[in-house]
Protein backbone atom coordinates (compact mmCIF):
# COMPACT_ATOMS: atom_id res chain seq x y z
CA UNK A 1 0.00 0.00 0.00
CA UNK A 2 1.35 3.43 -0.90
CA UNK A 3 0.90 6.46 1.33
CA UNK A 4 -1.41 8.11 -1.24
CA UNK A 5 -4.04 5.38 -0.79
CA UNK A 6 -5.04 6.89 2.56
CA UNK A 7 -6.85 10.02 1.48
CA UNK A 8 -7.47 11.64 4.85
CA UNK A 9 -7.17 11.16 8.60
CA UNK A 10 -9.10 13.39 11.00
CA UNK A 11 -10.85 13.40 14.40
CA UNK A 12 -14.65 13.39 14.48
CA UNK A 13 -14.40 14.06 18.22
CA UNK A 14 -11.68 13.84 20.86
CA UNK A 15 -12.09 10.05 21.18
CA UNK A 16 -12.74 9.05 17.55
CA UNK A 17 -10.55 9.11 14.45
CA UNK A 18 -11.77 8.69 10.86
CA UNK A 19 -9.39 7.18 8.29
CA UNK A 20 -10.53 7.49 4.66
CA UNK A 21 -9.02 5.24 2.01
CA UNK A 22 -8.93 5.61 -1.76
CA UNK A 23 -10.95 2.43 -2.33
CA UNK A 24 -12.90 -0.22 -0.40
CA UNK A 25 -10.11 -2.73 -1.19
CA UNK A 26 -7.54 -0.47 0.47
CA UNK A 27 -9.74 -0.14 3.55
CA UNK A 28 -10.29 -3.92 3.70
CA UNK A 29 -6.54 -4.56 3.38
CA UNK A 30 -5.78 -2.11 6.17
CA UNK A 31 -8.48 -3.57 8.40
CA UNK A 32 -6.95 -7.03 7.98
CA UNK A 33 -3.36 -5.82 8.42
CA UNK A 34 -4.16 -3.77 11.50
CA UNK A 35 -4.20 0.01 11.94
CA UNK A 36 -2.00 1.70 14.53
CA UNK A 37 -0.66 5.16 15.26
CA UNK A 38 2.94 6.26 14.78
CA UNK A 39 2.91 7.98 18.18
CA UNK A 40 2.13 4.70 19.90
CA UNK A 41 -1.11 6.09 21.35
CA UNK A 42 -3.84 3.50 21.83
CA UNK A 43 -6.10 2.99 18.81
CA UNK A 44 -8.79 0.36 18.39
CA UNK A 45 -10.66 -0.26 15.12
CA UNK A 46 -14.44 -0.03 15.49
CA UNK A 47 -15.18 -2.19 12.44
CA UNK A 48 -16.21 -1.39 8.88
CA UNK A 49 -19.24 0.67 7.93
CA UNK A 50 -21.20 -0.81 5.01
CA UNK A 51 -22.51 2.63 4.16
CA UNK A 52 -18.94 4.00 4.00
CA UNK A 53 -16.80 1.14 2.60
CA UNK A 54 -13.69 3.34 2.24
CA UNK A 55 -13.73 4.34 5.91
CA UNK A 56 -12.26 2.87 9.08
CA UNK A 57 -13.16 4.42 12.43
CA UNK A 58 -10.72 4.19 15.32
CA UNK A 59 -11.37 4.71 19.03
CA UNK A 60 -8.36 6.64 20.30
CA UNK A 61 -6.95 8.06 23.48
CA UNK A 62 -8.16 11.63 23.95
CA UNK A 63 -5.38 14.26 24.02
CA UNK A 64 -4.82 16.54 26.96
CA UNK A 65 -6.18 20.01 26.24
CA UNK A 66 -2.76 21.57 26.79
CA UNK A 67 -0.98 19.29 24.32
CA UNK A 68 -1.15 19.30 20.54
CA UNK A 69 -0.17 15.94 19.09
CA UNK A 70 0.66 15.53 15.40
CA UNK A 71 0.47 11.89 14.37
CA UNK A 72 0.17 9.48 11.43
CA UNK A 73 -1.59 6.20 10.74
CA UNK A 74 0.50 3.04 10.43
CA UNK A 75 -0.85 -0.02 8.60
CA UNK A 76 1.15 -3.18 9.25
CA UNK A 77 4.74 -2.00 9.42
CA UNK A 78 4.35 0.96 7.04
CA UNK A 79 3.59 4.63 7.78
CA UNK A 80 0.94 5.38 5.20
CA UNK A 81 -1.28 8.21 6.42
CA UNK A 82 -1.04 12.00 6.15
CA UNK A 83 -0.07 13.96 9.25
CA UNK A 84 -3.02 14.94 11.42
CA UNK A 85 -3.70 16.69 14.73
CA UNK A 86 -5.44 14.70 17.47
CA UNK A 87 -8.68 16.12 18.86
CA UNK A 88 -11.08 18.80 17.71
CA UNK A 89 -9.14 22.00 18.30
CA UNK A 90 -9.88 25.71 18.67
CA UNK A 91 -8.52 28.35 16.26
CA UNK A 92 -6.00 29.57 18.81
CA UNK A 93 -4.71 26.05 19.49
CA UNK A 94 -3.93 25.66 15.78
CA UNK A 95 -2.23 29.06 15.56
CA UNK A 96 -0.26 29.57 18.79
CA UNK A 97 2.65 28.86 18.94
CA UNK A 98 2.43 27.19 15.53
CA UNK A 99 3.26 30.30 13.51
CA UNK A 100 6.48 31.01 11.64
CA UNK A 101 8.73 33.69 13.13
CA UNK A 102 9.24 35.60 9.87
CA UNK A 103 6.88 37.41 7.51
CA UNK A 104 4.37 36.35 6.29
CA UNK A 105 4.10 34.39 9.60
CA UNK A 106 2.49 31.33 8.02
CA UNK A 107 1.34 28.24 9.92
CA UNK A 108 4.02 25.70 10.77
CA UNK A 109 1.25 23.07 10.59
CA UNK A 110 0.52 23.77 6.92
CA UNK A 111 -0.57 20.59 5.13
CA UNK A 112 -1.65 18.86 8.34
CA UNK A 113 -5.19 17.42 8.54
CA UNK A 114 -7.24 19.02 11.33
CA UNK A 115 -10.70 19.34 12.84
CA UNK A 116 -11.68 22.70 14.33
CA UNK A 117 -14.68 23.94 16.30
CA UNK A 118 -15.58 27.40 17.47
CA UNK A 119 -18.30 30.04 17.14
CA UNK A 120 -19.20 31.32 13.70
CA UNK A 121 -19.17 35.06 13.16
CA UNK A 122 -21.23 34.54 10.02
CA UNK A 123 -24.08 32.15 9.31
CA UNK A 124 -22.50 29.96 6.67
CA UNK A 125 -20.35 31.10 3.76
CA UNK A 126 -22.02 34.49 3.53
CA UNK A 127 -18.70 36.27 3.23
CA UNK A 128 -18.68 34.72 -0.26
CA UNK A 129 -16.00 32.60 -1.92
CA UNK A 130 -16.89 29.74 0.46
CA UNK A 131 -15.42 31.58 3.45
CA UNK A 132 -16.67 30.97 6.98
CA UNK A 133 -15.01 32.55 10.00
CA UNK A 134 -14.68 30.94 13.44
CA UNK A 135 -13.89 33.01 16.52
CA UNK A 136 -13.45 32.37 20.24
CA UNK A 137 -15.67 33.81 22.99
CA UNK A 138 -12.90 36.11 24.21
CA UNK A 139 -11.93 37.76 20.92
CA UNK A 140 -8.55 39.43 20.50
CA UNK A 141 -5.44 38.41 18.62
CA UNK A 142 -5.06 34.86 17.27
CA UNK A 143 -8.68 34.16 18.25
CA UNK A 144 -10.12 33.36 14.83
CA UNK A 145 -9.54 31.16 11.82
CA UNK A 146 -11.00 31.00 8.32
CA UNK A 147 -12.60 27.90 6.83
CA UNK A 148 -12.98 27.63 3.06
CA UNK A 149 -15.65 25.19 1.90
CA UNK A 150 -18.65 25.02 -0.42
CA UNK A 151 -20.30 22.38 1.77
CA UNK A 152 -23.92 23.01 2.80
CA UNK A 153 -24.02 24.44 6.30
CA UNK A 154 -26.59 23.40 8.93
CA UNK A 155 -29.72 25.40 8.10
CA UNK A 156 -30.87 26.35 11.58
CA UNK A 157 -28.22 27.90 13.79
CA UNK A 158 -27.54 31.32 15.22
CA UNK A 159 -24.65 33.66 14.76
CA UNK A 160 -22.06 33.07 17.51
CA UNK A 161 -23.01 29.42 17.91
CA UNK A 162 -20.34 26.73 18.01
CA UNK A 163 -19.93 24.71 14.81
CA UNK A 164 -17.41 21.91 14.14
CA UNK A 165 -15.61 21.57 10.81
CA UNK A 166 -14.16 18.07 10.70
CA UNK A 167 -11.46 16.98 8.29
CA UNK A 168 -9.92 20.05 6.69
CA UNK A 169 -6.31 20.65 5.71
CA UNK A 170 -4.53 23.61 7.28
CA UNK A 171 -3.24 25.97 4.58
CA UNK A 172 -1.67 29.39 4.29
CA UNK A 173 -4.21 30.84 1.87
CA UNK A 174 -2.61 34.04 0.49
CA UNK A 175 -1.64 35.10 4.01
CA UNK A 176 -4.70 33.83 5.91
CA UNK A 177 -4.44 30.68 8.01
CA UNK A 178 -7.29 28.62 6.58
CA UNK A 179 -8.82 25.20 7.16
CA UNK A 180 -9.45 24.06 3.60
CA UNK A 181 -12.11 21.58 2.54
CA UNK A 182 -10.42 19.23 0.07
CA UNK A 183 -13.37 16.98 -0.57
CA UNK A 184 -14.14 15.12 2.65
CA UNK A 185 -15.00 17.78 5.24
CA UNK A 186 -18.01 17.23 7.52
CA UNK A 187 -19.87 19.97 9.38
CA UNK A 188 -22.07 19.75 12.45
CA UNK A 189 -23.37 21.89 15.27
CA UNK A 190 -21.20 21.43 18.33
CA UNK A 191 -23.89 21.30 21.02
CA UNK A 192 -23.50 24.77 22.46
CA UNK A 193 -26.16 27.40 23.09
CA UNK A 194 -25.79 30.63 21.07
CA UNK A 195 -24.25 33.52 23.00
CA UNK A 196 -23.41 37.20 22.63
CA UNK A 197 -20.66 38.36 20.33
CA UNK A 198 -17.14 38.67 21.73
CA UNK A 199 -15.95 42.21 22.34
CA UNK A 200 -14.48 43.46 19.05
CA UNK A 201 -10.84 44.46 19.05
CA UNK A 202 -10.44 48.19 18.34
CA UNK A 203 -8.32 48.87 15.25
CA UNK A 204 -7.37 51.86 13.15
CA UNK A 205 -6.79 52.05 9.42
CA UNK A 206 -3.07 52.09 10.17
CA UNK A 207 -3.30 48.54 11.56
CA UNK A 208 -4.27 47.11 8.17
CA UNK A 209 -3.16 49.70 5.59
CA UNK A 210 -4.33 49.40 2.00
CA UNK A 211 -0.74 49.24 0.72
CA UNK A 212 -0.02 46.20 2.90
CA UNK A 213 2.00 45.59 6.05
CA UNK A 214 4.62 43.18 7.39
CA UNK A 215 3.28 43.64 10.92
CA UNK A 216 2.92 40.60 13.19
CA UNK A 217 0.07 42.47 14.90
CA UNK A 218 -1.90 42.49 11.66
CA UNK A 219 -1.31 38.77 11.19
CA UNK A 220 -2.50 38.13 14.75
CA UNK A 221 -5.77 39.95 13.96
CA UNK A 222 -6.43 37.96 10.78
CA UNK A 223 -9.87 36.28 11.21
CA UNK A 224 -10.42 38.22 14.46
CA UNK A 225 -13.52 40.33 15.15
CA UNK A 226 -12.41 43.96 14.89
CA UNK A 227 -13.98 47.41 15.07
CA UNK A 228 -13.14 50.56 13.14
CA UNK A 229 -14.74 53.79 14.42
CA UNK A 230 -15.40 57.20 12.87
CA UNK A 231 -14.19 56.27 9.40
CA UNK A 232 -14.56 58.34 6.22
CA UNK A 233 -15.27 56.74 2.84
CA UNK A 234 -12.65 57.83 0.30
CA UNK A 235 -14.00 55.67 -2.50
CA UNK A 236 -16.87 53.19 -2.90
CA UNK A 237 -17.62 50.89 -5.79
CA UNK A 238 -20.04 48.05 -6.31
CA UNK A 239 -18.50 44.83 -7.65
CA UNK A 240 -20.68 42.18 -9.26
CA UNK A 241 -19.70 38.49 -9.51
CA UNK A 242 -18.35 37.65 -12.97
CA UNK A 243 -20.87 35.75 -15.08
CA UNK A 244 -18.38 34.06 -17.39
CA UNK A 245 -15.45 33.37 -15.04
CA UNK A 246 -16.36 31.52 -11.84
CA UNK A 247 -12.76 30.69 -10.92
CA UNK A 248 -12.55 33.46 -8.31
CA UNK A 249 -15.31 31.80 -6.29
CA UNK A 250 -17.15 35.12 -6.04
CA UNK A 251 -20.92 34.53 -5.98
CA UNK A 252 -22.35 37.65 -4.30
CA UNK A 253 -22.17 41.37 -5.10
CA UNK A 254 -20.12 43.43 -2.66
CA UNK A 255 -19.28 47.03 -1.92
CA UNK A 256 -15.55 47.70 -1.98
CA UNK A 257 -14.63 50.67 0.22
CA UNK A 258 -11.43 52.59 0.69
CA UNK A 259 -11.54 54.15 4.17
CA UNK A 260 -9.53 56.48 6.37
CA UNK A 261 -9.76 57.57 10.00
CA UNK A 262 -7.92 59.71 12.54
CA UNK A 263 -4.72 57.74 11.96
CA UNK A 264 -4.48 59.26 8.48
CA UNK A 265 -3.85 55.85 6.94
CA UNK A 266 -6.11 54.20 4.37
CA UNK A 267 -7.59 50.72 4.58
CA UNK A 268 -9.97 48.54 2.56
CA UNK A 269 -13.30 46.93 3.47
CA UNK A 270 -15.48 44.61 1.39
CA UNK A 271 -19.06 44.70 2.62
CA UNK A 272 -22.03 42.53 1.65
CA UNK A 273 -24.88 43.92 3.78
CA UNK A 274 -27.65 45.75 1.89
CA UNK A 275 -27.08 49.12 3.60
CA UNK A 276 -23.44 49.14 2.45
CA UNK A 277 -24.57 49.67 -1.14
CA UNK A 278 -25.90 53.09 -0.10
CA UNK A 279 -22.42 54.32 0.83
CA UNK A 280 -20.62 56.80 -1.40
CA UNK A 281 -17.41 58.80 -1.45
CA UNK A 282 -17.38 61.34 1.39
CA UNK A 283 -19.73 59.38 3.62
CA UNK A 284 -18.85 58.77 7.25
CA UNK A 285 -19.25 55.57 9.24
CA UNK A 286 -19.46 55.88 13.00
CA UNK A 287 -18.71 52.17 13.56
CA UNK A 288 -17.81 49.22 11.37
CA UNK A 289 -17.20 45.71 12.64
CA UNK A 290 -16.00 42.67 10.73
CA UNK A 291 -13.19 40.17 10.22
CA UNK A 292 -9.78 40.71 8.64
CA UNK A 293 -8.91 38.46 5.70
CA UNK A 294 -5.64 38.47 3.75
CA UNK A 295 -6.09 38.80 -0.01
CA UNK A 296 -2.30 38.58 -0.41
CA UNK A 297 0.48 38.23 2.19
CA UNK A 298 0.31 41.34 4.36
CA UNK A 299 -2.67 42.80 2.47
CA UNK A 300 -5.68 42.65 4.81
CA UNK A 301 -9.27 43.52 3.98
CA UNK A 302 -12.09 43.94 6.51
CA UNK A 303 -14.98 41.65 5.52
CA UNK A 304 -18.49 42.22 6.83
CA UNK A 305 -22.00 41.00 6.01
CA UNK A 306 -24.19 41.75 9.05
CA UNK A 307 -26.35 44.86 9.33
CA UNK A 308 -25.69 45.11 13.07
CA UNK A 309 -21.98 45.44 12.33
CA UNK A 310 -22.48 48.46 10.08
CA UNK A 311 -25.40 50.17 11.84
CA UNK A 312 -26.68 52.19 8.90
CA UNK A 313 -28.56 54.61 11.17
CA UNK A 314 -25.15 55.87 12.28
CA UNK A 315 -23.94 56.62 8.77
CA UNK A 316 -23.69 60.34 8.12
CA UNK A 317 -23.00 62.09 4.82
CA UNK A 318 -21.50 65.52 4.24
Tab-separated table of C-alpha atoms in Angstrom:
chain	number	residue	atom	x	y	z
A	1	UNK	CA	0.000	0.000	0.000
A	2	UNK	CA	1.350	3.433	-0.903
A	3	UNK	CA	0.904	6.462	1.335
A	4	UNK	CA	-1.405	8.105	-1.239
A	5	UNK	CA	-4.039	5.382	-0.786
A	6	UNK	CA	-5.037	6.891	2.560
A	7	UNK	CA	-6.854	10.019	1.475
A	8	UNK	CA	-7.472	11.640	4.853
A	9	UNK	CA	-7.174	11.158	8.602
A	10	UNK	CA	-9.105	13.389	10.996
A	11	UNK	CA	-10.850	13.398	14.402
A	12	UNK	CA	-14.646	13.388	14.482
A	13	UNK	CA	-14.396	14.056	18.221
A	14	UNK	CA	-11.675	13.839	20.861
A	15	UNK	CA	-12.089	10.046	21.180
A	16	UNK	CA	-12.735	9.055	17.549
A	17	UNK	CA	-10.554	9.105	14.452
A	18	UNK	CA	-11.766	8.693	10.865
A	19	UNK	CA	-9.393	7.182	8.291
A	20	UNK	CA	-10.528	7.494	4.662
A	21	UNK	CA	-9.018	5.239	2.009
A	22	UNK	CA	-8.932	5.609	-1.755
A	23	UNK	CA	-10.948	2.428	-2.332
A	24	UNK	CA	-12.902	-0.222	-0.404
A	25	UNK	CA	-10.113	-2.730	-1.192
A	26	UNK	CA	-7.539	-0.466	0.470
A	27	UNK	CA	-9.745	-0.139	3.554
A	28	UNK	CA	-10.285	-3.918	3.704
A	29	UNK	CA	-6.545	-4.563	3.377
A	30	UNK	CA	-5.778	-2.107	6.169
A	31	UNK	CA	-8.476	-3.570	8.399
A	32	UNK	CA	-6.955	-7.034	7.980
A	33	UNK	CA	-3.359	-5.825	8.423
A	34	UNK	CA	-4.156	-3.771	11.498
A	35	UNK	CA	-4.196	0.007	11.944
A	36	UNK	CA	-2.003	1.695	14.533
A	37	UNK	CA	-0.660	5.158	15.256
A	38	UNK	CA	2.937	6.255	14.779
A	39	UNK	CA	2.910	7.985	18.184
A	40	UNK	CA	2.127	4.697	19.900
A	41	UNK	CA	-1.105	6.089	21.348
A	42	UNK	CA	-3.843	3.503	21.830
A	43	UNK	CA	-6.103	2.992	18.809
A	44	UNK	CA	-8.793	0.359	18.392
A	45	UNK	CA	-10.659	-0.261	15.124
A	46	UNK	CA	-14.439	-0.031	15.491
A	47	UNK	CA	-15.185	-2.188	12.436
A	48	UNK	CA	-16.210	-1.390	8.876
A	49	UNK	CA	-19.238	0.670	7.934
A	50	UNK	CA	-21.197	-0.813	5.007
A	51	UNK	CA	-22.513	2.629	4.155
A	52	UNK	CA	-18.941	3.995	3.996
A	53	UNK	CA	-16.798	1.144	2.601
A	54	UNK	CA	-13.690	3.337	2.241
A	55	UNK	CA	-13.728	4.342	5.913
A	56	UNK	CA	-12.262	2.868	9.083
A	57	UNK	CA	-13.159	4.421	12.433
A	58	UNK	CA	-10.721	4.192	15.324
A	59	UNK	CA	-11.374	4.705	19.025
A	60	UNK	CA	-8.362	6.635	20.300
A	61	UNK	CA	-6.947	8.057	23.483
A	62	UNK	CA	-8.158	11.629	23.946
A	63	UNK	CA	-5.377	14.258	24.016
A	64	UNK	CA	-4.822	16.535	26.962
A	65	UNK	CA	-6.179	20.009	26.235
A	66	UNK	CA	-2.759	21.575	26.790
A	67	UNK	CA	-0.981	19.291	24.318
A	68	UNK	CA	-1.150	19.305	20.540
A	69	UNK	CA	-0.167	15.937	19.090
A	70	UNK	CA	0.663	15.530	15.403
A	71	UNK	CA	0.466	11.888	14.371
A	72	UNK	CA	0.171	9.476	11.431
A	73	UNK	CA	-1.588	6.203	10.745
A	74	UNK	CA	0.504	3.040	10.431
A	75	UNK	CA	-0.846	-0.020	8.602
A	76	UNK	CA	1.147	-3.180	9.250
A	77	UNK	CA	4.737	-1.995	9.421
A	78	UNK	CA	4.348	0.957	7.039
A	79	UNK	CA	3.590	4.633	7.777
A	80	UNK	CA	0.940	5.375	5.200
A	81	UNK	CA	-1.277	8.215	6.424
A	82	UNK	CA	-1.042	11.995	6.146
A	83	UNK	CA	-0.070	13.963	9.246
A	84	UNK	CA	-3.024	14.943	11.419
A	85	UNK	CA	-3.700	16.689	14.733
A	86	UNK	CA	-5.436	14.703	17.475
A	87	UNK	CA	-8.677	16.120	18.863
A	88	UNK	CA	-11.082	18.799	17.711
A	89	UNK	CA	-9.140	22.004	18.295
A	90	UNK	CA	-9.883	25.709	18.668
A	91	UNK	CA	-8.521	28.351	16.259
A	92	UNK	CA	-5.997	29.574	18.814
A	93	UNK	CA	-4.707	26.049	19.485
A	94	UNK	CA	-3.926	25.665	15.780
A	95	UNK	CA	-2.229	29.062	15.558
A	96	UNK	CA	-0.260	29.566	18.788
A	97	UNK	CA	2.645	28.865	18.942
A	98	UNK	CA	2.430	27.188	15.530
A	99	UNK	CA	3.256	30.303	13.507
A	100	UNK	CA	6.477	31.009	11.636
A	101	UNK	CA	8.728	33.686	13.134
A	102	UNK	CA	9.238	35.601	9.867
A	103	UNK	CA	6.881	37.406	7.511
A	104	UNK	CA	4.365	36.347	6.295
A	105	UNK	CA	4.096	34.393	9.595
A	106	UNK	CA	2.489	31.332	8.020
A	107	UNK	CA	1.336	28.244	9.924
A	108	UNK	CA	4.020	25.697	10.773
A	109	UNK	CA	1.252	23.067	10.595
A	110	UNK	CA	0.520	23.770	6.917
A	111	UNK	CA	-0.567	20.589	5.128
A	112	UNK	CA	-1.655	18.858	8.342
A	113	UNK	CA	-5.193	17.415	8.540
A	114	UNK	CA	-7.243	19.023	11.329
A	115	UNK	CA	-10.699	19.343	12.844
A	116	UNK	CA	-11.680	22.704	14.332
A	117	UNK	CA	-14.683	23.935	16.298
A	118	UNK	CA	-15.583	27.403	17.472
A	119	UNK	CA	-18.302	30.038	17.136
A	120	UNK	CA	-19.204	31.320	13.696
A	121	UNK	CA	-19.165	35.064	13.163
A	122	UNK	CA	-21.233	34.544	10.023
A	123	UNK	CA	-24.076	32.146	9.314
A	124	UNK	CA	-22.500	29.955	6.667
A	125	UNK	CA	-20.353	31.105	3.757
A	126	UNK	CA	-22.017	34.486	3.531
A	127	UNK	CA	-18.699	36.269	3.226
A	128	UNK	CA	-18.685	34.723	-0.264
A	129	UNK	CA	-16.001	32.601	-1.919
A	130	UNK	CA	-16.894	29.739	0.460
A	131	UNK	CA	-15.423	31.576	3.447
A	132	UNK	CA	-16.675	30.968	6.977
A	133	UNK	CA	-15.014	32.550	9.998
A	134	UNK	CA	-14.675	30.938	13.439
A	135	UNK	CA	-13.893	33.006	16.518
A	136	UNK	CA	-13.454	32.374	20.238
A	137	UNK	CA	-15.671	33.813	22.987
A	138	UNK	CA	-12.903	36.111	24.212
A	139	UNK	CA	-11.930	37.755	20.919
A	140	UNK	CA	-8.554	39.432	20.501
A	141	UNK	CA	-5.436	38.409	18.622
A	142	UNK	CA	-5.061	34.861	17.266
A	143	UNK	CA	-8.683	34.161	18.255
A	144	UNK	CA	-10.123	33.363	14.830
A	145	UNK	CA	-9.543	31.165	11.817
A	146	UNK	CA	-10.998	31.000	8.316
A	147	UNK	CA	-12.604	27.900	6.828
A	148	UNK	CA	-12.980	27.632	3.064
A	149	UNK	CA	-15.651	25.189	1.899
A	150	UNK	CA	-18.655	25.017	-0.423
A	151	UNK	CA	-20.300	22.384	1.770
A	152	UNK	CA	-23.920	23.006	2.801
A	153	UNK	CA	-24.022	24.436	6.301
A	154	UNK	CA	-26.592	23.401	8.932
A	155	UNK	CA	-29.723	25.400	8.105
A	156	UNK	CA	-30.867	26.350	11.584
A	157	UNK	CA	-28.224	27.899	13.791
A	158	UNK	CA	-27.538	31.319	15.223
A	159	UNK	CA	-24.648	33.661	14.756
A	160	UNK	CA	-22.062	33.073	17.507
A	161	UNK	CA	-23.008	29.425	17.906
A	162	UNK	CA	-20.343	26.735	18.013
A	163	UNK	CA	-19.927	24.708	14.810
A	164	UNK	CA	-17.412	21.912	14.144
A	165	UNK	CA	-15.612	21.570	10.812
A	166	UNK	CA	-14.157	18.068	10.699
A	167	UNK	CA	-11.464	16.977	8.290
A	168	UNK	CA	-9.924	20.053	6.693
A	169	UNK	CA	-6.313	20.651	5.710
A	170	UNK	CA	-4.528	23.608	7.279
A	171	UNK	CA	-3.241	25.966	4.577
A	172	UNK	CA	-1.672	29.394	4.292
A	173	UNK	CA	-4.213	30.844	1.867
A	174	UNK	CA	-2.612	34.035	0.494
A	175	UNK	CA	-1.644	35.098	4.010
A	176	UNK	CA	-4.702	33.833	5.907
A	177	UNK	CA	-4.439	30.685	8.005
A	178	UNK	CA	-7.289	28.619	6.576
A	179	UNK	CA	-8.815	25.198	7.160
A	180	UNK	CA	-9.452	24.063	3.601
A	181	UNK	CA	-12.114	21.578	2.535
A	182	UNK	CA	-10.416	19.231	0.070
A	183	UNK	CA	-13.374	16.981	-0.573
A	184	UNK	CA	-14.140	15.122	2.648
A	185	UNK	CA	-14.998	17.782	5.241
A	186	UNK	CA	-18.007	17.234	7.522
A	187	UNK	CA	-19.871	19.971	9.384
A	188	UNK	CA	-22.065	19.754	12.451
A	189	UNK	CA	-23.373	21.891	15.267
A	190	UNK	CA	-21.200	21.431	18.330
A	191	UNK	CA	-23.888	21.303	21.021
A	192	UNK	CA	-23.497	24.766	22.464
A	193	UNK	CA	-26.163	27.403	23.093
A	194	UNK	CA	-25.787	30.628	21.069
A	195	UNK	CA	-24.253	33.523	22.999
A	196	UNK	CA	-23.411	37.195	22.631
A	197	UNK	CA	-20.655	38.355	20.333
A	198	UNK	CA	-17.139	38.672	21.731
A	199	UNK	CA	-15.946	42.210	22.338
A	200	UNK	CA	-14.485	43.459	19.046
A	201	UNK	CA	-10.837	44.458	19.048
A	202	UNK	CA	-10.435	48.195	18.339
A	203	UNK	CA	-8.316	48.871	15.248
A	204	UNK	CA	-7.373	51.861	13.149
A	205	UNK	CA	-6.792	52.053	9.422
A	206	UNK	CA	-3.066	52.086	10.170
A	207	UNK	CA	-3.300	48.541	11.561
A	208	UNK	CA	-4.273	47.114	8.166
A	209	UNK	CA	-3.157	49.704	5.589
A	210	UNK	CA	-4.329	49.404	1.995
A	211	UNK	CA	-0.743	49.241	0.716
A	212	UNK	CA	-0.019	46.202	2.904
A	213	UNK	CA	2.003	45.592	6.047
A	214	UNK	CA	4.616	43.183	7.386
A	215	UNK	CA	3.282	43.640	10.925
A	216	UNK	CA	2.920	40.602	13.190
A	217	UNK	CA	0.070	42.468	14.899
A	218	UNK	CA	-1.901	42.493	11.660
A	219	UNK	CA	-1.311	38.765	11.185
A	220	UNK	CA	-2.505	38.132	14.746
A	221	UNK	CA	-5.769	39.953	13.957
A	222	UNK	CA	-6.430	37.955	10.781
A	223	UNK	CA	-9.872	36.279	11.213
A	224	UNK	CA	-10.419	38.224	14.464
A	225	UNK	CA	-13.524	40.327	15.149
A	226	UNK	CA	-12.407	43.958	14.888
A	227	UNK	CA	-13.983	47.411	15.074
A	228	UNK	CA	-13.136	50.560	13.140
A	229	UNK	CA	-14.736	53.791	14.419
A	230	UNK	CA	-15.399	57.205	12.873
A	231	UNK	CA	-14.186	56.273	9.402
A	232	UNK	CA	-14.558	58.335	6.222
A	233	UNK	CA	-15.267	56.741	2.840
A	234	UNK	CA	-12.650	57.827	0.300
A	235	UNK	CA	-14.001	55.669	-2.503
A	236	UNK	CA	-16.865	53.192	-2.898
A	237	UNK	CA	-17.617	50.890	-5.789
A	238	UNK	CA	-20.044	48.049	-6.309
A	239	UNK	CA	-18.503	44.834	-7.647
A	240	UNK	CA	-20.677	42.181	-9.257
A	241	UNK	CA	-19.699	38.487	-9.509
A	242	UNK	CA	-18.354	37.649	-12.966
A	243	UNK	CA	-20.866	35.751	-15.082
A	244	UNK	CA	-18.380	34.060	-17.395
A	245	UNK	CA	-15.453	33.373	-15.045
A	246	UNK	CA	-16.362	31.520	-11.843
A	247	UNK	CA	-12.760	30.688	-10.921
A	248	UNK	CA	-12.548	33.465	-8.312
A	249	UNK	CA	-15.311	31.803	-6.289
A	250	UNK	CA	-17.152	35.124	-6.043
A	251	UNK	CA	-20.915	34.533	-5.983
A	252	UNK	CA	-22.346	37.647	-4.298
A	253	UNK	CA	-22.166	41.367	-5.097
A	254	UNK	CA	-20.122	43.427	-2.655
A	255	UNK	CA	-19.281	47.033	-1.921
A	256	UNK	CA	-15.551	47.696	-1.981
A	257	UNK	CA	-14.632	50.668	0.219
A	258	UNK	CA	-11.433	52.591	0.691
A	259	UNK	CA	-11.543	54.151	4.171
A	260	UNK	CA	-9.533	56.477	6.372
A	261	UNK	CA	-9.765	57.574	10.005
A	262	UNK	CA	-7.917	59.714	12.543
A	263	UNK	CA	-4.719	57.738	11.957
A	264	UNK	CA	-4.483	59.261	8.476
A	265	UNK	CA	-3.853	55.850	6.942
A	266	UNK	CA	-6.113	54.200	4.368
A	267	UNK	CA	-7.590	50.716	4.578
A	268	UNK	CA	-9.974	48.536	2.563
A	269	UNK	CA	-13.299	46.931	3.475
A	270	UNK	CA	-15.482	44.611	1.392
A	271	UNK	CA	-19.061	44.695	2.622
A	272	UNK	CA	-22.033	42.526	1.655
A	273	UNK	CA	-24.881	43.918	3.780
A	274	UNK	CA	-27.645	45.752	1.893
A	275	UNK	CA	-27.076	49.117	3.600
A	276	UNK	CA	-23.435	49.138	2.453
A	277	UNK	CA	-24.571	49.665	-1.136
A	278	UNK	CA	-25.901	53.093	-0.101
A	279	UNK	CA	-22.420	54.316	0.827
A	280	UNK	CA	-20.619	56.796	-1.396
A	281	UNK	CA	-17.409	58.799	-1.452
A	282	UNK	CA	-17.385	61.336	1.386
A	283	UNK	CA	-19.725	59.376	3.621
A	284	UNK	CA	-18.848	58.774	7.249
A	285	UNK	CA	-19.250	55.569	9.240
A	286	UNK	CA	-19.455	55.879	13.004
A	287	UNK	CA	-18.710	52.174	13.558
A	288	UNK	CA	-17.808	49.224	11.367
A	289	UNK	CA	-17.198	45.706	12.643
A	290	UNK	CA	-16.001	42.671	10.733
A	291	UNK	CA	-13.188	40.172	10.221
A	292	UNK	CA	-9.779	40.712	8.643
A	293	UNK	CA	-8.909	38.458	5.704
A	294	UNK	CA	-5.644	38.472	3.752
A	295	UNK	CA	-6.093	38.800	-0.008
A	296	UNK	CA	-2.298	38.577	-0.407
A	297	UNK	CA	0.482	38.226	2.193
A	298	UNK	CA	0.310	41.341	4.361
A	299	UNK	CA	-2.665	42.798	2.475
A	300	UNK	CA	-5.676	42.648	4.813
A	301	UNK	CA	-9.274	43.518	3.981
A	302	UNK	CA	-12.086	43.940	6.510
A	303	UNK	CA	-14.982	41.647	5.519
A	304	UNK	CA	-18.492	42.216	6.829
A	305	UNK	CA	-21.997	41.001	6.012
A	306	UNK	CA	-24.186	41.746	9.045
A	307	UNK	CA	-26.350	44.856	9.329
A	308	UNK	CA	-25.694	45.109	13.065
A	309	UNK	CA	-21.979	45.439	12.332
A	310	UNK	CA	-22.478	48.462	10.077
A	311	UNK	CA	-25.400	50.169	11.836
A	312	UNK	CA	-26.680	52.194	8.902
A	313	UNK	CA	-28.558	54.608	11.169
A	314	UNK	CA	-25.154	55.874	12.285
A	315	UNK	CA	-23.944	56.623	8.767
A	316	UNK	CA	-23.688	60.339	8.122
A	317	UNK	CA	-23.000	62.090	4.823
A	318	UNK	CA	-21.502	65.516	4.237
